[in-house]
Amino acid sequence: MKALKAIFILMISSALWAADQPAKKADSDTDAGAESPQIEAVDIPTADILDPSTYAVNFRFYNQGGLASRLVIGPLKRVNLGVTFDAQRVIGSGDPHMVRPSIYFKLRAFDGTDILPALALGYDNQAYLYQNSTHDFLEKEKGLYLVGSHEIFIPDFDLHAGMNINEFDNTKLYGFFGATYKIVSSFAIMAEYDNIRDAANNRVNLGGRYWITPYFNVDLAARNVGRGEARGGERIVRLNYTGRFPF
């Protein structure tokens, strides 16, 4: 627990420091936030964040009529905050009900160089696939994580890798890595290997992202590829919109 307290103190101190630092400058003031940043792949986070004074909302439609809606805002330079509301059986004939809400925090600690990756520290307690029979989630949340992202080999081909802790009592360390490749300006593919620790519970997720407008894109993805529904295999659709506050 002492280590956990130290990590949270570091996060708060870093956020206060980052608020005084210059954010990564866009090509022009009119371009800032004009295109939806890829702040996550399918499940794993990236080191990208929203610009200050912008926001992002997404709606994730998942197994058995579930809907998870998330709002993320950029209140400070390099800092994002958010909240997610999850509900099961929103679509279909079952009785809909809410699952616990979750919170989201991300700090972009380092913008990266030609050699070194950009780094982000964050916390996300959104878990997946709540089981009414056990009153628990089939797939645990990221919890506290550190992620690095870097473009390699060719333009718009980014690798993302990191580690996370979601059970602070046992301090079990997990890993994840993945890639996003924007093949053309309006379409990207995503692949990731998540929850790396115990081979039986590792996850392979694959997906595509299509930009209908610079502000709005749609994700189609398969989670836990090769596993059946009982082990968390599913297909999801996610709608993502990025905007700017009018003040």
PDB file of C-alpha atoms in Angstrom:
ATOM      1  CA  MET A   1       0.000   0.000   0.000  1.00  0.00           C
ATOM      2  CA  LYS A   2       2.931   2.354   0.600  1.00  0.00           C
ATOM      3  CA  ALA A   3       3.996   1.817  -3.002  1.00  0.00           C
ATOM      4  CA  LEU A   4       0.459   2.558  -4.192  1.00  0.00           C
ATOM      5  CA  LYS A   5       0.332   5.810  -2.192  1.00  0.00           C
ATOM      6  CA  ALA A   6       3.680   6.821  -3.639  1.00  0.00           C
ATOM      7  CA  ILE A   7       2.421   6.202  -7.172  1.00  0.00           C
ATOM      8  CA  PHE A   8      -0.688   8.325  -6.642  1.00  0.00           C
ATOM      9  CA  ILE A   9       1.393  11.125  -5.128  1.00  0.00           C
ATOM     10  CA  LEU A  10       3.625  10.939  -8.205  1.00  0.00           C
ATOM     11  CA  MET A  11       0.578  11.143 -10.498  1.00  0.00           C
ATOM     12  CA  ILE A  12      -0.782  14.237  -8.728  1.00  0.00           C
ATOM     13  CA  SER A  13       2.626  15.931  -8.630  1.00  0.00           C
ATOM     14  CA  SER A  14       3.198  15.163 -12.299  1.00  0.00           C
ATOM     15  CA  ALA A  15      -0.197  16.569 -13.244  1.00  0.00           C
ATOM     16  CA  LEU A  16       0.549  19.830 -11.455  1.00  0.00           C
ATOM     17  CA  TRP A  17       3.954  19.989 -13.155  1.00  0.00           C
ATOM     18  CA  ALA A  18       2.504  19.162 -16.551  1.00  0.00           C
ATOM     19  CA  ALA A  19      -0.047  21.958 -16.332  1.00  0.00           C
ATOM     20  CA  ASP A  20       2.830  24.456 -16.469  1.00  0.00           C
ATOM     21  CA  GLN A  21       4.558  22.773 -19.408  1.00  0.00           C
ATOM     22  CA  PRO A  22       3.971  23.585 -23.079  1.00  0.00           C
ATOM     23  CA  ALA A  23       1.712  21.074 -24.764  1.00  0.00           C
ATOM     24  CA  LYS A  24       2.711  19.485 -28.034  1.00  0.00           C
ATOM     25  CA  LYS A  25       1.905  22.112 -30.656  1.00  0.00           C
ATOM     26  CA  ALA A  26      -0.373  21.279 -33.538  1.00  0.00           C
ATOM     27  CA  ASP A  27       0.418  22.360 -37.094  1.00  0.00           C
ATOM     28  CA  SER A  28      -1.815  25.392 -36.589  1.00  0.00           C
ATOM     29  CA  ASP A  29      -4.239  26.684 -34.017  1.00  0.00           C
ATOM     30  CA  THR A  30      -7.148  25.765 -36.265  1.00  0.00           C
ATOM     31  CA  ASP A  31      -5.927  22.161 -36.478  1.00  0.00           C
ATOM     32  CA  ALA A  32      -5.823  21.581 -32.708  1.00  0.00           C
ATOM     33  CA  GLY A  33      -8.353  18.884 -31.929  1.00  0.00           C
ATOM     34  CA  ALA A  34      -9.629  18.924 -35.523  1.00  0.00           C
ATOM     35  CA  GLU A  35      -9.064  15.193 -35.936  1.00  0.00           C
ATOM     36  CA  SER A  36      -9.992  12.501 -33.460  1.00  0.00           C
ATOM     37  CA  PRO A  37      -6.800  11.354 -31.701  1.00  0.00           C
ATOM     38  CA  GLN A  38      -6.309   7.637 -31.146  1.00  0.00           C
ATOM     39  CA  ILE A  39      -6.266   7.668 -27.351  1.00  0.00           C
ATOM     40  CA  GLU A  40      -6.845   3.911 -27.299  1.00  0.00           C
ATOM     41  CA  ALA A  41      -6.711   0.962 -29.661  1.00  0.00           C
ATOM     42  CA  VAL A  42      -9.358  -1.730 -29.071  1.00  0.00           C
ATOM     43  CA  ASP A  43      -8.883  -2.102 -25.301  1.00  0.00           C
ATOM     44  CA  ILE A  44      -5.341  -0.933 -24.594  1.00  0.00           C
ATOM     45  CA  PRO A  45      -4.511   2.744 -24.007  1.00  0.00           C
ATOM     46  CA  THR A  46      -2.012   4.692 -26.100  1.00  0.00           C
ATOM     47  CA  ALA A  47       0.155   7.648 -25.082  1.00  0.00           C
ATOM     48  CA  ASP A  48      -2.057  10.024 -27.100  1.00  0.00           C
ATOM     49  CA  ILE A  49      -4.337  12.430 -25.250  1.00  0.00           C
ATOM     50  CA  LEU A  50      -6.927  15.065 -26.041  1.00  0.00           C
ATOM     51  CA  ASP A  51      -5.795  18.647 -26.494  1.00  0.00           C
ATOM     52  CA  PRO A  52      -6.791  21.205 -23.833  1.00  0.00           C
ATOM     53  CA  SER A  53     -10.374  22.472 -24.091  1.00  0.00           C
ATOM     54  CA  THR A  54     -11.490  19.447 -26.119  1.00  0.00           C
ATOM     55  CA  TYR A  55     -13.663  16.495 -25.221  1.00  0.00           C
ATOM     56  CA  ALA A  56     -14.404  13.008 -26.543  1.00  0.00           C
ATOM     57  CA  VAL A  57     -17.485  10.854 -26.166  1.00  0.00           C
ATOM     58  CA  ASN A  58     -17.805   7.246 -27.243  1.00  0.00           C
ATOM     59  CA  PHE A  59     -20.514   4.619 -27.168  1.00  0.00           C
ATOM     60  CA  ARG A  60     -19.378   1.004 -27.091  1.00  0.00           C
ATOM     61  CA  PHE A  61     -21.996  -1.588 -28.072  1.00  0.00           C
ATOM     62  CA  TYR A  62     -20.970  -5.015 -26.849  1.00  0.00           C
ATOM     63  CA  ASN A  63     -22.153  -8.541 -26.072  1.00  0.00           C
ATOM     64  CA  GLN A  64     -25.856  -9.220 -25.329  1.00  0.00           C
ATOM     65  CA  GLY A  65     -27.071  -5.681 -25.927  1.00  0.00           C
ATOM     66  CA  GLY A  66     -24.632  -3.920 -23.587  1.00  0.00           C
ATOM     67  CA  LEU A  67     -23.727  -0.233 -23.928  1.00  0.00           C
ATOM     68  CA  ALA A  68     -20.800   1.543 -22.276  1.00  0.00           C
ATOM     69  CA  SER A  69     -20.719   5.324 -22.758  1.00  0.00           C
ATOM     70  CA  ARG A  70     -17.629   7.343 -21.877  1.00  0.00           C
ATOM     71  CA  LEU A  71     -16.914  11.065 -21.620  1.00  0.00           C
ATOM     72  CA  VAL A  72     -13.304  12.279 -21.565  1.00  0.00           C
ATOM     73  CA  ILE A  73     -12.270  15.936 -21.266  1.00  0.00           C
ATOM     74  CA  GLY A  74      -8.978  17.796 -21.526  1.00  0.00           C
ATOM     75  CA  PRO A  75      -9.125  20.315 -18.649  1.00  0.00           C
ATOM     76  CA  LEU A  76      -5.364  20.970 -18.568  1.00  0.00           C
ATOM     77  CA  LYS A  77      -2.364  20.646 -20.827  1.00  0.00           C
ATOM     78  CA  ARG A  78      -1.311  16.988 -20.964  1.00  0.00           C
ATOM     79  CA  VAL A  79      -4.092  15.860 -18.598  1.00  0.00           C
ATOM     80  CA  ASN A  80      -7.325  13.999 -19.455  1.00  0.00           C
ATOM     81  CA  LEU A  81     -10.160  13.090 -17.082  1.00  0.00           C
ATOM     82  CA  GLY A  82     -13.192  10.944 -17.762  1.00  0.00           C
ATOM     83  CA  VAL A  83     -16.086   8.826 -16.557  1.00  0.00           C
ATOM     84  CA  THR A  84     -17.795   5.747 -18.028  1.00  0.00           C
ATOM     85  CA  PHE A  85     -21.349   4.504 -17.494  1.00  0.00           C
ATOM     86  CA  ASP A  86     -22.015   0.860 -18.349  1.00  0.00           C
ATOM     87  CA  ALA A  87     -25.422  -0.739 -18.833  1.00  0.00           C
ATOM     88  CA  GLN A  88     -26.338  -4.275 -19.821  1.00  0.00           C
ATOM     89  CA  ARG A  89     -29.188  -5.429 -22.098  1.00  0.00           C
ATOM     90  CA  VAL A  90     -29.918  -1.909 -23.355  1.00  0.00           C
ATOM     91  CA  ILE A  91     -30.634  -3.444 -26.759  1.00  0.00           C
ATOM     92  CA  GLY A  92     -32.784  -6.552 -26.962  1.00  0.00           C
ATOM     93  CA  SER A  93     -35.555  -8.055 -24.862  1.00  0.00           C
ATOM     94  CA  GLY A  94     -33.818  -8.477 -21.496  1.00  0.00           C
ATOM     95  CA  ASP A  95     -34.260  -6.214 -18.480  1.00  0.00           C
ATOM     96  CA  PRO A  96     -31.676  -3.385 -18.723  1.00  0.00           C
ATOM     97  CA  HIS A  97     -29.664  -2.483 -15.653  1.00  0.00           C
ATOM     98  CA  MET A  98     -26.691  -0.305 -14.809  1.00  0.00           C
ATOM     99  CA  VAL A  99     -23.265  -1.597 -13.857  1.00  0.00           C
ATOM    100  CA  ARG A 100     -20.966   0.446 -11.626  1.00  0.00           C
ATOM    101  CA  PRO A 101     -19.529   3.609 -13.250  1.00  0.00           C
ATOM    102  CA  SER A 102     -15.782   3.900 -13.732  1.00  0.00           C
ATOM    103  CA  ILE A 103     -13.279   6.759 -13.738  1.00  0.00           C
ATOM    104  CA  TYR A 104     -10.497   7.631 -16.145  1.00  0.00           C
ATOM    105  CA  PHE A 105      -7.279   9.634 -15.784  1.00  0.00           C
ATOM    106  CA  LYS A 106      -4.352  10.044 -18.156  1.00  0.00           C
ATOM    107  CA  LEU A 107      -1.240  12.197 -17.953  1.00  0.00           C
ATOM    108  CA  ARG A 108       1.073  12.542 -20.957  1.00  0.00           C
ATOM    109  CA  ALA A 109       4.377  12.758 -19.136  1.00  0.00           C
ATOM    110  CA  PHE A 110       6.727  12.824 -22.132  1.00  0.00           C
ATOM    111  CA  ASP A 111       6.166  13.722 -25.795  1.00  0.00           C
ATOM    112  CA  GLY A 112       8.886  11.428 -27.113  1.00  0.00           C
ATOM    113  CA  THR A 113      11.719  11.982 -29.585  1.00  0.00           C
ATOM    114  CA  ASP A 114      12.852  10.375 -32.825  1.00  0.00           C
ATOM    115  CA  ILE A 115      14.254   7.527 -30.722  1.00  0.00           C
ATOM    116  CA  LEU A 116      12.355   7.544 -27.420  1.00  0.00           C
ATOM    117  CA  PRO A 117       8.612   6.820 -27.196  1.00  0.00           C
ATOM    118  CA  ALA A 118       5.988   9.167 -25.830  1.00  0.00           C
ATOM    119  CA  LEU A 119       4.927   8.126 -22.326  1.00  0.00           C
ATOM    120  CA  ALA A 120       1.629   8.373 -20.485  1.00  0.00           C
ATOM    121  CA  LEU A 121       0.642   7.425 -16.951  1.00  0.00           C
ATOM    122  CA  GLY A 122      -2.993   6.692 -16.253  1.00  0.00           C
ATOM    123  CA  TYR A 123      -5.731   5.016 -14.288  1.00  0.00           C
ATOM    124  CA  ASP A 124      -8.820   3.334 -15.740  1.00  0.00           C
ATOM    125  CA  ASN A 125     -11.137   1.066 -13.741  1.00  0.00           C
ATOM    126  CA  GLN A 126     -13.501   0.162 -16.579  1.00  0.00           C
ATOM    127  CA  ALA A 127     -13.798  -3.632 -16.554  1.00  0.00           C
ATOM    128  CA  TYR A 128     -15.566  -5.793 -19.135  1.00  0.00           C
ATOM    129  CA  LEU A 129     -18.455  -8.263 -19.223  1.00  0.00           C
ATOM    130  CA  TYR A 130     -20.133  -8.086 -15.833  1.00  0.00           C
ATOM    131  CA  GLN A 131     -21.433 -11.477 -14.654  1.00  0.00           C
ATOM    132  CA  ASN A 132     -24.666 -11.374 -12.673  1.00  0.00           C
ATOM    133  CA  SER A 133     -24.054 -14.881 -11.334  1.00  0.00           C
ATOM    134  CA  THR A 134     -20.772 -13.925  -9.639  1.00  0.00           C
ATOM    135  CA  HIS A 135     -21.382 -10.173  -9.210  1.00  0.00           C
ATOM    136  CA  ASP A 136     -17.994  -9.574 -10.768  1.00  0.00           C
ATOM    137  CA  PHE A 137     -16.460  -8.836 -14.167  1.00  0.00           C
ATOM    138  CA  LEU A 138     -15.161 -11.595 -16.400  1.00  0.00           C
ATOM    139  CA  GLU A 139     -12.299  -9.347 -17.568  1.00  0.00           C
ATOM    140  CA  LYS A 140     -10.593  -7.030 -15.090  1.00  0.00           C
ATOM    141  CA  GLU A 141      -9.866  -3.357 -15.581  1.00  0.00           C
ATOM    142  CA  LYS A 142      -6.477  -1.859 -16.493  1.00  0.00           C
ATOM    143  CA  GLY A 143      -6.193  -0.071 -13.160  1.00  0.00           C
ATOM    144  CA  LEU A 144      -2.958   1.887 -12.867  1.00  0.00           C
ATOM    145  CA  TYR A 145      -0.866   1.764 -16.042  1.00  0.00           C
ATOM    146  CA  LEU A 146       2.167   3.152 -17.848  1.00  0.00           C
ATOM    147  CA  VAL A 147       2.189   3.102 -21.662  1.00  0.00           C
ATOM    148  CA  GLY A 148       4.653   4.144 -24.346  1.00  0.00           C
ATOM    149  CA  SER A 149       3.838   4.882 -28.009  1.00  0.00           C
ATOM    150  CA  HIS A 150       6.184   5.436 -30.943  1.00  0.00           C
ATOM    151  CA  GLU A 151       5.916   5.617 -34.712  1.00  0.00           C
ATOM    152  CA  ILE A 152       8.265   3.148 -36.406  1.00  0.00           C
ATOM    153  CA  PHE A 153       9.329   2.102 -39.902  1.00  0.00           C
ATOM    154  CA  ILE A 154       6.628   3.928 -41.870  1.00  0.00           C
ATOM    155  CA  PRO A 155       4.416   6.997 -41.285  1.00  0.00           C
ATOM    156  CA  ASP A 156       1.306   6.464 -39.145  1.00  0.00           C
ATOM    157  CA  PHE A 157       2.407   2.998 -37.998  1.00  0.00           C
ATOM    158  CA  ASP A 158       2.528   3.242 -34.193  1.00  0.00           C
ATOM    159  CA  LEU A 159       3.514   0.657 -31.627  1.00  0.00           C
ATOM    160  CA  HIS A 160       2.117   0.816 -28.086  1.00  0.00           C
ATOM    161  CA  ALA A 161       3.364  -1.153 -25.094  1.00  0.00           C
ATOM    162  CA  GLY A 162       2.907  -0.903 -21.377  1.00  0.00           C
ATOM    163  CA  MET A 163       2.245  -2.488 -18.013  1.00  0.00           C
ATOM    164  CA  ASN A 164      -0.575  -2.249 -15.501  1.00  0.00           C
ATOM    165  CA  ILE A 165      -1.658  -3.212 -11.987  1.00  0.00           C
ATOM    166  CA  ASN A 166      -5.327  -3.836 -11.245  1.00  0.00           C
ATOM    167  CA  GLU A 167      -5.137  -5.759  -7.964  1.00  0.00           C
ATOM    168  CA  PHE A 168      -3.284  -3.578  -5.501  1.00  0.00           C
ATOM    169  CA  ASP A 169      -3.505  -6.031  -2.619  1.00  0.00           C
ATOM    170  CA  ASN A 170      -1.561  -8.672  -4.555  1.00  0.00           C
ATOM    171  CA  THR A 171       0.338  -6.173  -6.768  1.00  0.00           C
ATOM    172  CA  LYS A 172       0.123  -8.446  -9.805  1.00  0.00           C
ATOM    173  CA  LEU A 173       1.820  -6.838 -12.780  1.00  0.00           C
ATOM    174  CA  TYR A 174       0.335  -7.357 -16.252  1.00  0.00           C
ATOM    175  CA  GLY A 175       1.576  -6.326 -19.674  1.00  0.00           C
ATOM    176  CA  PHE A 176       0.086  -5.320 -23.022  1.00  0.00           C
ATOM    177  CA  PHE A 177       1.258  -4.274 -26.462  1.00  0.00           C
ATOM    178  CA  GLY A 178      -0.309  -3.486 -29.799  1.00  0.00           C
ATOM    179  CA  ALA A 179      -0.169  -1.453 -32.988  1.00  0.00           C
ATOM    180  CA  THR A 180      -2.305   1.022 -34.902  1.00  0.00           C
ATOM    181  CA  TYR A 181      -1.665   1.648 -38.591  1.00  0.00           C
ATOM    182  CA  LYS A 182      -3.475   4.406 -40.420  1.00  0.00           C
ATOM    183  CA  ILE A 183      -3.399   2.981 -43.933  1.00  0.00           C
ATOM    184  CA  VAL A 184      -5.121   5.998 -45.438  1.00  0.00           C
ATOM    185  CA  SER A 185      -6.319   9.237 -43.859  1.00  0.00           C
ATOM    186  CA  SER A 186      -9.766   7.778 -43.173  1.00  0.00           C
ATOM    187  CA  PHE A 187      -8.991   4.197 -42.115  1.00  0.00           C
ATOM    188  CA  ALA A 188      -6.750   2.485 -39.549  1.00  0.00           C
ATOM    189  CA  ILE A 189      -6.286  -1.101 -38.451  1.00  0.00           C
ATOM    190  CA  MET A 190      -5.669  -2.121 -34.825  1.00  0.00           C
ATOM    191  CA  ALA A 191      -4.138  -5.220 -33.288  1.00  0.00           C
ATOM    192  CA  GLU A 192      -3.204  -5.891 -29.673  1.00  0.00           C
ATOM    193  CA  TYR A 193      -2.171  -8.567 -27.204  1.00  0.00           C
ATOM    194  CA  ASP A 194      -3.641  -7.772 -23.802  1.00  0.00           C
ATOM    195  CA  ASN A 195      -3.696  -9.016 -20.209  1.00  0.00           C
ATOM    196  CA  ILE A 196      -0.273 -10.649 -20.526  1.00  0.00           C
ATOM    197  CA  ARG A 197       0.543 -12.693 -17.452  1.00  0.00           C
ATOM    198  CA  ASP A 198      -1.301 -15.997 -17.437  1.00  0.00           C
ATOM    199  CA  ALA A 199      -1.492 -17.553 -20.915  1.00  0.00           C
ATOM    200  CA  ALA A 200      -4.991 -18.894 -20.312  1.00  0.00           C
ATOM    201  CA  ASN A 201      -6.329 -15.349 -19.858  1.00  0.00           C
ATOM    202  CA  ASN A 202      -4.295 -13.472 -22.460  1.00  0.00           C
ATOM    203  CA  ARG A 203      -6.388 -11.699 -25.097  1.00  0.00           C
ATOM    204  CA  VAL A 204      -5.880 -11.024 -28.806  1.00  0.00           C
ATOM    205  CA  ASN A 205      -8.034  -8.162 -30.095  1.00  0.00           C
ATOM    206  CA  LEU A 206      -8.314  -7.044 -33.723  1.00  0.00           C
ATOM    207  CA  GLY A 207     -10.215  -4.153 -35.255  1.00  0.00           C
ATOM    208  CA  GLY A 208     -10.591  -1.378 -37.774  1.00  0.00           C
ATOM    209  CA  ARG A 209     -11.323   2.336 -37.360  1.00  0.00           C
ATOM    210  CA  TYR A 210     -13.069   4.395 -40.041  1.00  0.00           C
ATOM    211  CA  TRP A 211     -13.242   8.203 -39.954  1.00  0.00           C
ATOM    212  CA  ILE A 212     -16.579   9.359 -41.351  1.00  0.00           C
ATOM    213  CA  THR A 213     -15.554  12.971 -40.643  1.00  0.00           C
ATOM    214  CA  PRO A 214     -12.395  14.353 -38.997  1.00  0.00           C
ATOM    215  CA  TYR A 215     -14.347  14.538 -35.738  1.00  0.00           C
ATOM    216  CA  PHE A 216     -16.247  11.256 -35.890  1.00  0.00           C
ATOM    217  CA  ASN A 217     -15.065   7.674 -36.366  1.00  0.00           C
ATOM    218  CA  VAL A 218     -16.441   4.177 -35.967  1.00  0.00           C
ATOM    219  CA  ASP A 219     -14.633   1.116 -34.613  1.00  0.00           C
ATOM    220  CA  LEU A 220     -15.471  -2.473 -35.543  1.00  0.00           C
ATOM    221  CA  ALA A 221     -13.518  -4.992 -33.495  1.00  0.00           C
ATOM    222  CA  ALA A 222     -13.302  -8.620 -32.371  1.00  0.00           C
ATOM    223  CA  ARG A 223     -12.196  -9.141 -28.778  1.00  0.00           C
ATOM    224  CA  ASN A 224     -10.592 -12.267 -27.374  1.00  0.00           C
ATOM    225  CA  VAL A 225     -10.242 -13.757 -30.832  1.00  0.00           C
ATOM    226  CA  GLY A 226     -10.379 -17.535 -30.832  1.00  0.00           C
ATOM    227  CA  ARG A 227     -12.291 -17.769 -27.551  1.00  0.00           C
ATOM    228  CA  GLY A 228     -15.961 -18.560 -27.188  1.00  0.00           C
ATOM    229  CA  GLU A 229     -18.585 -16.332 -25.597  1.00  0.00           C
ATOM    230  CA  ALA A 230     -18.174 -18.056 -22.236  1.00  0.00           C
ATOM    231  CA  ARG A 231     -14.509 -16.986 -22.197  1.00  0.00           C
ATOM    232  CA  GLY A 232     -15.148 -13.412 -23.283  1.00  0.00           C
ATOM    233  CA  GLY A 233     -15.061 -13.659 -27.053  1.00  0.00           C
ATOM    234  CA  GLU A 234     -17.247 -10.980 -28.636  1.00  0.00           C
ATOM    235  CA  ARG A 235     -17.666  -8.478 -31.469  1.00  0.00           C
ATOM    236  CA  ILE A 236     -18.118  -4.812 -30.628  1.00  0.00           C
ATOM    237  CA  VAL A 237     -19.026  -1.545 -32.343  1.00  0.00           C
ATOM    238  CA  ARG A 238     -17.783   1.759 -30.918  1.00  0.00           C
ATOM    239  CA  LEU A 239     -18.800   5.261 -32.001  1.00  0.00           C
ATOM    240  CA  ASN A 240     -16.236   7.983 -31.214  1.00  0.00           C
ATOM    241  CA  TYR A 241     -16.756  11.738 -31.419  1.00  0.00           C
ATOM    242  CA  THR A 242     -14.265  14.492 -30.573  1.00  0.00           C
ATOM    243  CA  GLY A 243     -15.224  18.134 -30.146  1.00  0.00           C
ATOM    244  CA  ARG A 244     -14.010  21.446 -28.753  1.00  0.00           C
ATOM    245  CA  PHE A 245     -15.573  23.428 -25.946  1.00  0.00           C
ATOM    246  CA  PRO A 246     -16.867  26.811 -27.128  1.00  0.00           C
ATOM    247  CA  PHE A 247     -14.931  28.692 -24.450  1.00  0.00           C
TER     248      PHE A 247
END
